[in-house]
mmCIF file of C-alpha atoms in Angstrom:
data_model
loop_
_atom_site.group_PDB
_atom_site.id
_atom_site.type_symbol
_atom_site.label_atom_id
_atom_site.label_comp_id
_atom_site.label_asym_id
_atom_site.label_seq_id
_atom_site.Cartn_x
_atom_site.Cartn_y
_atom_site.Cartn_z
ATOM 1 C CA UNK Q 1 69.086 -0.918 67.134
ATOM 2 C CA UNK Q 2 66.051 -0.132 69.252
ATOM 3 C CA UNK Q 3 64.027 -3.248 68.544
ATOM 4 C CA UNK Q 4 64.483 -6.890 67.580
ATOM 5 C CA UNK Q 5 62.684 -9.393 65.401
ATOM 6 C CA UNK Q 6 63.003 -13.142 65.868
ATOM 7 C CA UNK Q 7 62.226 -15.727 63.199
ATOM 8 C CA UNK Q 8 60.656 -18.888 64.683
ATOM 9 C CA UNK Q 9 62.602 -22.141 64.224
ATOM 10 C CA UNK Q 10 61.773 -23.998 61.040
ATOM 11 C CA UNK Q 11 59.067 -26.657 61.489
ATOM 12 C CA UNK Q 12 61.492 -29.265 60.153
ATOM 13 C CA UNK Q 13 65.277 -29.433 60.457
ATOM 14 C CA UNK Q 14 66.307 -29.417 56.806
ATOM 15 C CA UNK Q 15 69.567 -31.308 57.112
ATOM 16 C CA UNK Q 16 68.011 -33.966 59.361
ATOM 17 C CA UNK Q 17 65.645 -34.928 56.550
ATOM 18 C CA UNK Q 18 67.976 -34.137 53.655
ATOM 19 C CA UNK Q 19 71.648 -34.246 54.733
ATOM 20 C CA UNK Q 20 72.515 -33.851 51.047
ATOM 21 C CA UNK Q 21 71.460 -30.196 51.311
ATOM 22 C CA UNK Q 22 73.922 -29.331 54.103
ATOM 23 C CA UNK Q 23 76.667 -28.120 51.710
ATOM 24 C CA UNK Q 24 74.143 -25.742 50.108
ATOM 25 C CA UNK Q 25 73.379 -23.782 53.291
ATOM 26 C CA UNK Q 26 73.958 -20.040 52.912
ATOM 27 C CA UNK Q 27 73.973 -17.266 55.497
ATOM 28 C CA UNK Q 28 71.443 -14.470 55.081
ATOM 29 C CA UNK Q 29 70.376 -11.480 57.137
ATOM 30 C CA UNK Q 30 66.713 -10.595 57.362
ATOM 31 C CA UNK Q 31 66.552 -6.814 57.680
ATOM 32 C CA UNK Q 32 63.053 -6.570 59.224
ATOM 33 C CA UNK Q 33 62.350 -2.927 58.266
ATOM 34 C CA UNK Q 34 59.695 -1.247 60.399
ATOM 35 C CA UNK Q 35 58.430 2.374 60.202
ATOM 36 C CA UNK Q 36 60.559 4.811 62.184
ATOM 37 C CA UNK Q 37 62.662 7.958 61.991
ATOM 38 C CA UNK Q 38 66.148 6.889 60.940
ATOM 39 C CA UNK Q 39 69.057 9.336 60.840
ATOM 40 C CA UNK Q 40 72.041 9.395 58.481
ATOM 41 C CA UNK Q 41 73.907 7.365 61.102
ATOM 42 C CA UNK Q 42 71.402 4.504 60.987
ATOM 43 C CA UNK Q 43 71.002 1.522 58.741
ATOM 44 C CA UNK Q 44 67.607 2.036 57.157
ATOM 45 C CA UNK Q 45 65.165 1.557 54.326
ATOM 46 C CA UNK Q 46 63.970 4.807 52.767
ATOM 47 C CA UNK Q 47 65.854 6.906 55.310
ATOM 48 C CA UNK Q 48 68.333 9.761 54.843
ATOM 49 C CA UNK Q 49 71.749 8.859 53.454
ATOM 50 C CA UNK Q 50 75.180 9.707 54.808
ATOM 51 C CA UNK Q 51 75.983 11.559 51.578
ATOM 52 C CA UNK Q 52 78.973 13.909 51.237
ATOM 53 C CA UNK Q 53 77.966 17.531 50.726
ATOM 54 C CA UNK Q 54 80.641 17.910 48.055
ATOM 55 C CA UNK Q 55 79.564 14.891 46.004
ATOM 56 C CA UNK Q 56 76.890 15.340 43.320
ATOM 57 C CA UNK Q 57 73.599 13.627 44.107
ATOM 58 C CA UNK Q 58 72.919 10.817 41.599
ATOM 59 C CA UNK Q 59 70.340 11.440 38.877
ATOM 60 C CA UNK Q 60 68.723 9.249 36.230
ATOM 61 C CA UNK Q 61 69.605 10.444 32.732
ATOM 62 C CA UNK Q 62 66.914 8.439 30.914
ATOM 63 C CA UNK Q 63 63.885 10.061 29.314
ATOM 64 C CA UNK Q 64 60.770 9.879 31.517
ATOM 65 C CA UNK Q 65 57.096 10.150 30.739
ATOM 66 C CA UNK Q 66 55.932 12.301 33.638
ATOM 67 C CA UNK Q 67 52.473 11.412 34.865
ATOM 68 C CA UNK Q 68 52.108 8.769 32.135
ATOM 69 C CA UNK Q 69 50.761 6.248 34.674
ATOM 70 C CA UNK Q 70 47.988 8.624 35.728
ATOM 71 C CA UNK Q 71 49.707 8.898 39.114
ATOM 72 C CA UNK Q 72 50.962 12.392 39.892
ATOM 73 C CA UNK Q 73 52.226 12.788 43.442
ATOM 74 C CA UNK Q 74 55.504 13.915 44.936
ATOM 75 C CA UNK Q 75 57.276 11.644 47.450
ATOM 76 C CA UNK Q 76 56.242 14.100 50.205
ATOM 77 C CA UNK Q 77 52.600 13.877 49.169
ATOM 78 C CA UNK Q 78 52.760 10.068 49.091
ATOM 79 C CA UNK Q 79 54.125 10.011 52.626
ATOM 80 C CA UNK Q 80 51.590 12.533 53.898
ATOM 81 C CA UNK Q 81 48.754 10.453 52.454
ATOM 82 C CA UNK Q 82 50.087 7.361 54.199
ATOM 83 C CA UNK Q 83 50.422 9.229 57.467
ATOM 84 C CA UNK Q 84 46.854 10.554 57.212
ATOM 85 C CA UNK Q 85 45.500 7.111 56.425
ATOM 86 C CA UNK Q 86 47.357 5.501 59.322
ATOM 87 C CA UNK Q 87 46.125 8.213 61.705
ATOM 88 C CA UNK Q 88 42.555 7.886 60.419
ATOM 89 C CA UNK Q 89 42.560 4.146 61.058
ATOM 90 C CA UNK Q 90 44.528 4.454 64.312
ATOM 91 C CA UNK Q 91 47.165 2.157 62.905
ATOM 92 C CA UNK Q 92 49.865 1.623 65.573
ATOM 93 C CA UNK Q 93 52.190 0.135 62.951
ATOM 94 C CA UNK Q 94 51.886 2.944 60.411
ATOM 95 C CA UNK Q 95 54.181 5.919 59.775
ATOM 96 C CA UNK Q 96 54.176 8.847 62.175
ATOM 97 C CA UNK Q 97 55.805 12.271 61.966
ATOM 98 C CA UNK Q 98 56.808 14.988 64.354
ATOM 99 C CA UNK Q 99 54.925 18.278 63.865
ATOM 100 C CA UNK Q 100 58.076 19.723 62.281
ATOM 101 C CA UNK Q 101 58.389 16.840 59.800
ATOM 102 C CA UNK Q 102 54.722 17.103 58.892
ATOM 103 C CA UNK Q 103 54.983 20.869 58.340
ATOM 104 C CA UNK Q 104 58.046 20.457 56.113
ATOM 105 C CA UNK Q 105 56.278 17.890 53.945
ATOM 106 C CA UNK Q 106 53.164 20.033 53.694
ATOM 107 C CA UNK Q 107 55.345 22.860 52.377
ATOM 108 C CA UNK Q 108 56.825 20.532 49.748
ATOM 109 C CA UNK Q 109 53.349 19.416 48.688
ATOM 110 C CA UNK Q 110 52.164 23.032 48.430
ATOM 111 C CA UNK Q 111 55.090 23.948 46.187
ATOM 112 C CA UNK Q 112 54.329 21.027 43.880
ATOM 113 C CA UNK Q 113 50.642 21.979 43.760
ATOM 114 C CA UNK Q 114 51.567 25.487 42.645
ATOM 115 C CA UNK Q 115 53.648 24.105 39.803
ATOM 116 C CA UNK Q 116 50.941 21.729 38.647
ATOM 117 C CA UNK Q 117 48.108 24.273 39.034
ATOM 118 C CA UNK Q 118 49.923 26.485 36.572
ATOM 119 C CA UNK Q 119 48.900 23.925 33.947
ATOM 120 C CA UNK Q 120 50.858 22.509 31.049
ATOM 121 C CA UNK Q 121 53.563 22.546 30.045
ATOM 122 C CA UNK Q 122 54.443 20.981 33.382
ATOM 123 C CA UNK Q 123 58.068 21.292 34.439
ATOM 124 C CA UNK Q 124 60.258 18.564 33.040
ATOM 125 C CA UNK Q 125 62.887 17.248 35.398
ATOM 126 C CA UNK Q 126 65.382 15.254 33.441
ATOM 127 C CA UNK Q 127 67.718 14.083 34.762
ATOM 128 C CA UNK Q 128 65.587 12.888 37.709
ATOM 129 C CA UNK Q 129 67.045 12.852 41.267
ATOM 130 C CA UNK Q 130 67.183 9.324 42.655
ATOM 131 C CA UNK Q 131 65.339 8.302 45.827
ATOM 132 C CA UNK Q 132 67.097 6.522 48.733
ATOM 133 C CA UNK Q 133 66.068 2.879 48.994
ATOM 134 C CA UNK Q 134 68.442 1.411 51.576
ATOM 135 C CA UNK Q 135 71.489 2.329 53.634
ATOM 136 C CA UNK Q 136 73.334 -0.528 55.334
ATOM 137 C CA UNK Q 137 76.306 -0.205 57.664
ATOM 138 C CA UNK Q 138 78.597 -3.231 57.845
ATOM 139 C CA UNK Q 139 78.506 -2.971 61.652
ATOM 140 C CA UNK Q 140 74.789 -3.864 61.462
ATOM 141 C CA UNK Q 141 74.950 -6.199 58.463
ATOM 142 C CA UNK Q 142 78.338 -7.958 58.702
ATOM 143 C CA UNK Q 143 77.435 -10.296 55.862
ATOM 144 C CA UNK Q 144 78.202 -7.458 53.432
ATOM 145 C CA UNK Q 145 81.573 -7.725 51.711
ATOM 146 C CA UNK Q 146 82.397 -4.180 50.578
ATOM 147 C CA UNK Q 147 85.407 -3.320 48.441
ATOM 148 C CA UNK Q 148 88.508 -1.712 49.933
ATOM 149 C CA UNK Q 149 87.950 0.121 53.204
ATOM 150 C CA UNK Q 150 84.250 0.763 52.580
ATOM 151 C CA UNK Q 151 81.864 -0.001 55.421
ATOM 152 C CA UNK Q 152 78.611 1.404 54.059
ATOM 153 C CA UNK Q 153 76.276 0.345 51.243
ATOM 154 C CA UNK Q 154 73.816 2.843 49.758
ATOM 155 C CA UNK Q 155 71.118 1.864 47.254
ATOM 156 C CA UNK Q 156 68.955 4.370 45.354
ATOM 157 C CA UNK Q 157 66.523 4.163 42.470
ATOM 158 C CA UNK Q 158 64.643 6.267 39.968
ATOM 159 C CA UNK Q 159 60.902 6.229 40.856
ATOM 160 C CA UNK Q 160 59.826 5.669 37.247
ATOM 161 C CA UNK Q 161 59.325 2.478 35.241
ATOM 162 C CA UNK Q 162 62.137 1.801 32.811
ATOM 163 C CA UNK Q 163 61.998 -0.347 29.705
ATOM 164 C CA UNK Q 164 62.299 -3.160 28.867
ATOM 165 C CA UNK Q 165 61.395 -4.695 32.254
ATOM 166 C CA UNK Q 166 59.255 -1.834 33.595
ATOM 167 C CA UNK Q 167 61.007 -1.452 36.921
ATOM 168 C CA UNK Q 168 62.890 1.333 38.722
ATOM 169 C CA UNK Q 169 66.499 1.842 37.627
ATOM 170 C CA UNK Q 170 68.826 1.159 40.577
ATOM 171 C CA UNK Q 171 72.182 2.608 41.642
ATOM 172 C CA UNK Q 172 74.621 1.120 44.181
ATOM 173 C CA UNK Q 173 77.327 3.016 46.092
ATOM 174 C CA UNK Q 174 79.960 1.738 48.521
ATOM 175 C CA UNK Q 175 81.737 4.230 50.763
ATOM 176 C CA UNK Q 176 83.684 4.673 53.984
ATOM 177 C CA UNK Q 177 81.482 6.346 56.583
ATOM 178 C CA UNK Q 178 84.500 7.933 58.279
ATOM 179 C CA UNK Q 179 85.391 9.765 55.066
ATOM 180 C CA UNK Q 180 82.118 11.729 55.109
ATOM 181 C CA UNK Q 181 82.829 14.896 57.092
ATOM 182 C CA UNK Q 182 80.158 17.288 55.797
ATOM 183 C CA UNK Q 183 76.790 15.630 55.138
ATOM 184 C CA UNK Q 184 74.444 16.840 52.403
ATOM 185 C CA UNK Q 185 71.619 18.417 54.409
ATOM 186 C CA UNK Q 186 68.879 18.658 51.783
ATOM 187 C CA UNK Q 187 69.155 16.124 48.948
ATOM 188 C CA UNK Q 188 67.092 16.843 45.832
ATOM 189 C CA UNK Q 189 63.894 14.855 45.280
ATOM 190 C CA UNK Q 190 61.962 14.106 42.106
ATOM 191 C CA UNK Q 191 58.853 16.250 41.833
ATOM 192 C CA UNK Q 192 56.728 13.169 41.209
ATOM 193 C CA UNK Q 193 56.878 9.378 41.287
ATOM 194 C CA UNK Q 194 55.561 7.008 38.658
ATOM 195 C CA UNK Q 195 53.899 4.925 41.383
ATOM 196 C CA UNK Q 196 53.492 5.263 45.159
ATOM 197 C CA UNK Q 197 55.096 1.829 45.632
ATOM 198 C CA UNK Q 198 58.367 3.339 44.408
ATOM 199 C CA UNK Q 199 58.495 5.705 47.410
ATOM 200 C CA UNK Q 200 59.935 3.734 50.360
ATOM 201 C CA UNK Q 201 58.596 4.597 53.777
ATOM 202 C CA UNK Q 202 61.456 5.519 56.180
ATOM 203 C CA UNK Q 203 62.143 2.449 58.291
ATOM 204 C CA UNK Q 204 64.585 1.383 60.969
ATOM 205 C CA UNK Q 205 66.000 -2.140 60.798
ATOM 206 C CA UNK Q 206 66.377 -5.085 63.141
ATOM 207 C CA UNK Q 207 68.903 -7.286 61.282
ATOM 208 C CA UNK Q 208 68.727 -10.985 62.102
ATOM 209 C CA UNK Q 209 71.156 -13.662 60.906
ATOM 210 C CA UNK Q 210 69.548 -16.827 59.554
ATOM 211 C CA UNK Q 211 70.510 -19.833 57.413
ATOM 212 C CA UNK Q 212 68.857 -20.451 54.062
ATOM 213 C CA UNK Q 213 68.655 -23.317 51.601
ATOM 214 C CA UNK Q 214 68.015 -23.094 47.850
ATOM 215 C CA UNK Q 215 64.566 -23.005 46.345
ATOM 216 C CA UNK Q 216 63.753 -26.383 44.782
ATOM 217 C CA UNK Q 217 64.161 -24.775 41.352
ATOM 218 C CA UNK Q 218 67.800 -24.085 42.230
ATOM 219 C CA UNK Q 219 68.480 -27.726 43.070
ATOM 220 C CA UNK Q 220 70.003 -30.241 40.698
ATOM 221 C CA UNK Q 221 67.504 -32.617 39.044
ATOM 222 C CA UNK Q 222 68.686 -35.351 41.417
ATOM 223 C CA UNK Q 223 68.179 -33.278 44.558
ATOM 224 C CA UNK Q 224 64.868 -31.939 43.282
ATOM 225 C CA UNK Q 225 63.679 -35.525 43.012
ATOM 226 C CA UNK Q 226 64.882 -36.248 46.549
ATOM 227 C CA UNK Q 227 63.029 -33.239 48.037
ATOM 228 C CA UNK Q 228 59.894 -34.281 46.159
ATOM 229 C CA UNK Q 229 60.015 -37.848 47.503
ATOM 230 C CA UNK Q 230 57.307 -38.067 50.170
ATOM 231 C CA UNK Q 231 58.723 -41.353 51.469
ATOM 232 C CA UNK Q 232 61.927 -39.551 52.482
ATOM 233 C CA UNK Q 233 59.920 -37.124 54.606
ATOM 234 C CA UNK Q 234 58.046 -40.012 56.217
ATOM 235 C CA UNK Q 235 61.175 -42.071 56.845
ATOM 236 C CA UNK Q 236 62.761 -39.118 58.652
ATOM 237 C CA UNK Q 237 59.682 -38.710 60.837
ATOM 238 C CA UNK Q 238 59.118 -35.153 59.639
ATOM 239 C CA UNK Q 239 55.918 -33.676 61.058
ATOM 240 C CA UNK Q 240 54.439 -32.421 57.794
ATOM 241 C CA UNK Q 241 50.740 -32.154 56.991
ATOM 242 C CA UNK Q 242 49.637 -35.044 54.780
ATOM 243 C CA UNK Q 243 48.061 -32.571 52.370
ATOM 244 C CA UNK Q 244 51.595 -32.058 51.004
ATOM 245 C CA UNK Q 245 52.003 -35.758 50.181
ATOM 246 C CA UNK Q 246 51.573 -35.195 46.441
ATOM 247 C CA UNK Q 247 53.773 -32.070 46.338
ATOM 248 C CA UNK Q 248 56.159 -32.064 49.314
ATOM 249 C CA UNK Q 249 58.482 -29.656 47.489
ATOM 250 C CA UNK Q 250 55.826 -26.960 48.015
ATOM 251 C CA UNK Q 251 56.192 -27.353 51.782
ATOM 252 C CA UNK Q 252 59.964 -27.209 51.423
ATOM 253 C CA UNK Q 253 59.882 -24.032 49.323
ATOM 254 C CA UNK Q 254 57.356 -22.230 51.526
ATOM 255 C CA UNK Q 255 58.715 -23.161 54.939
ATOM 256 C CA UNK Q 256 62.309 -24.373 54.747
ATOM 257 C CA UNK Q 257 64.189 -22.927 51.792
ATOM 258 C CA UNK Q 258 64.562 -19.144 51.771
ATOM 259 C CA UNK Q 259 63.003 -16.454 53.911
ATOM 260 C CA UNK Q 260 60.609 -13.868 52.487
ATOM 261 C CA UNK Q 261 61.052 -10.131 52.932
ATOM 262 C CA UNK Q 262 63.951 -7.696 52.750
ATOM 263 C CA UNK Q 263 67.271 -9.448 53.215
ATOM 264 C CA UNK Q 264 70.970 -9.468 52.392
ATOM 265 C CA UNK Q 265 72.639 -12.526 50.893
ATOM 266 C CA UNK Q 266 70.996 -15.928 51.031
ATOM 267 C CA UNK Q 267 69.299 -17.632 48.111
ATOM 268 C CA UNK Q 268 67.038 -16.093 45.463
ATOM 269 C CA UNK Q 269 63.251 -16.568 45.881
ATOM 270 C CA UNK Q 270 62.490 -18.086 42.481
ATOM 271 C CA UNK Q 271 58.958 -18.894 41.432
ATOM 272 C CA UNK Q 272 57.799 -16.369 38.875
ATOM 273 C CA UNK Q 273 60.474 -17.647 36.500
ATOM 274 C CA UNK Q 274 63.013 -20.434 36.477
ATOM 275 C CA UNK Q 275 66.448 -19.565 37.890
ATOM 276 C CA UNK Q 276 68.153 -16.926 35.795
ATOM 277 C CA UNK Q 277 71.902 -16.801 36.314
ATOM 278 C CA UNK Q 278 73.494 -13.369 36.292
ATOM 279 C CA UNK Q 279 77.082 -12.837 35.152
ATOM 280 C CA UNK Q 280 79.416 -9.902 35.754
ATOM 281 C CA UNK Q 281 79.777 -7.776 32.635
ATOM 282 C CA UNK Q 282 83.432 -7.097 33.496
ATOM 283 C CA UNK Q 283 84.922 -10.428 34.597
ATOM 284 C CA UNK Q 284 82.069 -12.855 33.729
ATOM 285 C CA UNK Q 285 81.927 -14.262 37.270
ATOM 286 C CA UNK Q 286 78.539 -15.629 38.295
ATOM 287 C CA UNK Q 287 76.957 -12.915 40.431
ATOM 288 C CA UNK Q 288 75.515 -13.513 43.880
ATOM 289 C CA UNK Q 289 72.499 -11.985 45.678
ATOM 290 C CA UNK Q 290 73.318 -8.713 47.405
ATOM 291 C CA UNK Q 291 69.935 -7.330 48.477
ATOM 292 C CA UNK Q 292 66.343 -8.474 48.122
ATOM 293 C CA UNK Q 293 63.864 -5.582 47.986
ATOM 294 C CA UNK Q 294 60.538 -7.159 48.875
ATOM 295 C CA UNK Q 295 56.975 -6.006 48.353
ATOM 296 C CA UNK Q 296 55.875 -7.970 51.424
ATOM 297 C CA UNK Q 297 57.567 -9.414 54.495
ATOM 298 C CA UNK Q 298 55.298 -12.448 54.364
ATOM 299 C CA UNK Q 299 52.141 -13.666 52.648
ATOM 300 C CA UNK Q 300 49.359 -16.164 53.322
ATOM 301 C CA UNK Q 301 51.492 -19.137 52.275
ATOM 302 C CA UNK Q 302 54.491 -18.103 54.418
ATOM 303 C CA UNK Q 303 53.050 -17.267 57.819
ATOM 304 C CA UNK Q 304 55.616 -19.571 59.386
ATOM 305 C CA UNK Q 305 58.247 -16.906 58.736
ATOM 306 C CA UNK Q 306 56.384 -14.171 60.647
ATOM 307 C CA UNK Q 307 58.626 -13.038 63.548
ATOM 308 C CA UNK Q 308 57.346 -13.737 67.044
ATOM 309 C CA UNK Q 309 57.130 -10.001 67.691
ATOM 310 C CA UNK Q 310 54.782 -9.482 64.714
ATOM 311 C CA UNK Q 311 52.397 -12.367 65.341
ATOM 312 C CA UNK Q 312 49.760 -10.214 67.056
ATOM 313 C CA UNK Q 313 49.801 -7.617 64.272
ATOM 314 C CA UNK Q 314 49.608 -10.341 61.647
ATOM 315 C CA UNK Q 315 46.606 -11.962 63.333
ATOM 316 C CA UNK Q 316 44.778 -8.655 63.846
ATOM 317 C CA UNK Q 317 44.789 -7.680 60.172
ATOM 318 C CA UNK Q 318 44.520 -4.130 58.892
ATOM 319 C CA UNK Q 319 42.743 -2.273 56.066
ATOM 320 C CA UNK Q 320 44.229 -2.545 52.597
ATOM 321 C CA UNK Q 321 47.395 -0.467 52.334
ATOM 322 C CA UNK Q 322 48.091 -0.718 56.063
ATOM 323 C CA UNK Q 323 49.284 -4.304 56.204
ATOM 324 C CA UNK Q 324 51.984 -4.966 58.825
ATOM 325 C CA UNK Q 325 53.484 -7.272 56.185
ATOM 326 C CA UNK Q 326 54.264 -4.200 54.048
ATOM 327 C CA UNK Q 327 56.040 -1.812 56.436
ATOM 328 C CA UNK Q 328 58.121 -0.134 53.716
ATOM 329 C CA UNK Q 329 55.051 0.374 51.458
ATOM 330 C CA UNK Q 330 57.347 -0.609 48.577
ATOM 331 C CA UNK Q 331 55.740 -2.605 45.796
ATOM 332 C CA UNK Q 332 57.672 -3.804 42.763
ATOM 333 C CA UNK Q 333 56.303 -5.794 39.846
ATOM 334 C CA UNK Q 334 53.094 -7.608 40.725
ATOM 335 C CA UNK Q 335 53.863 -7.636 44.473
ATOM 336 C CA UNK Q 336 57.174 -9.297 43.610
ATOM 337 C CA UNK Q 337 60.772 -8.907 44.756
ATOM 338 C CA UNK Q 338 63.584 -6.940 43.185
ATOM 339 C CA UNK Q 339 66.892 -8.709 43.629
ATOM 340 C CA UNK Q 340 70.198 -6.878 43.362
ATOM 341 C CA UNK Q 341 73.206 -8.968 42.371
ATOM 342 C CA UNK Q 342 76.887 -8.165 42.770
ATOM 343 C CA UNK Q 343 80.162 -9.621 41.534
ATOM 344 C CA UNK Q 344 81.564 -11.850 44.330
ATOM 345 C CA UNK Q 345 85.207 -11.106 43.494
ATOM 346 C CA UNK Q 346 84.888 -7.371 42.815
ATOM 347 C CA UNK Q 347 81.814 -5.717 44.396
ATOM 348 C CA UNK Q 348 82.742 -2.436 42.699
ATOM 349 C CA UNK Q 349 81.976 -3.990 39.305
ATOM 350 C CA UNK Q 350 78.552 -2.941 37.916
ATOM 351 C CA UNK Q 351 75.670 -4.594 39.742
ATOM 352 C CA UNK Q 352 72.565 -5.962 38.101
ATOM 353 C CA UNK Q 353 68.968 -6.401 39.222
ATOM 354 C CA UNK Q 354 66.022 -8.660 38.500
ATOM 355 C CA UNK Q 355 62.295 -8.665 39.294
ATOM 356 C CA UNK Q 356 61.283 -12.065 40.627
#
């Protein structure tokens, strides 16, 4: 890894105020994706995958309404637009390309324009090639528990909304990196995306191990009452702004429970809905969080989680669409998170996902 990100210590030591929560601590790894040029040998978001040349590239078999959203751009065109915008605003945190990469994408965009300029009927591509979302090597993210001798997790999705939840359809693959001898050089890409937020910007990662505690909605009624008891905070001498006196659980959820942003493991970031347990369709085990795909690394209520190394960028602010809090340019739901869940006893069992 060529860079690091460091989460500041929590403003309050959770177990010092609430020792009852100590057994609920869970390890998590914040991935801290930042724009870069990952290779197939890197852990990445939106980067190239170590995919065997002899293995078919995954496609989505569902029917798709091409251009139904009014958005009609190829992944290459989306990335070129982002690059142009970052260059126009002299954004040091935005995507950048080598002249060769830029020329290759311009060629892709030109080919798409020719197809669309021909007018309807536009070419239908069903099944649709999936787009890489994340590639995680166990050496970088040791919290992963792959099946068998696998040491690599690959996540892809279809860049179209799918009913009934109107989110991208996801696919999860585990593999042994050593078994990939010949790498697929030019994976297929969909000729358009339903939404630019479904086209991840290639990012390198700076994985960081942290400890998380459950959102107050995940606590038992008894513990929820304890966390919401302002007198407990006062008795422990916790330095918490008095404005939280009526709702101390809000301070707990925003600053102490679970980290925002892309991460592996940890606790789910509930809030849009109450906790929604997921169960394995094969063995009925309660599933656990595998990967959180986040629209933003932080927001106005969670500045305390901004890594030290990003504080200057956070304070400077940028034009809309160039926020340092959105390095991957991914946006799911209404600036929500997509959580992938996996069976804890058999990771090869079908995964599930949830917008939260």
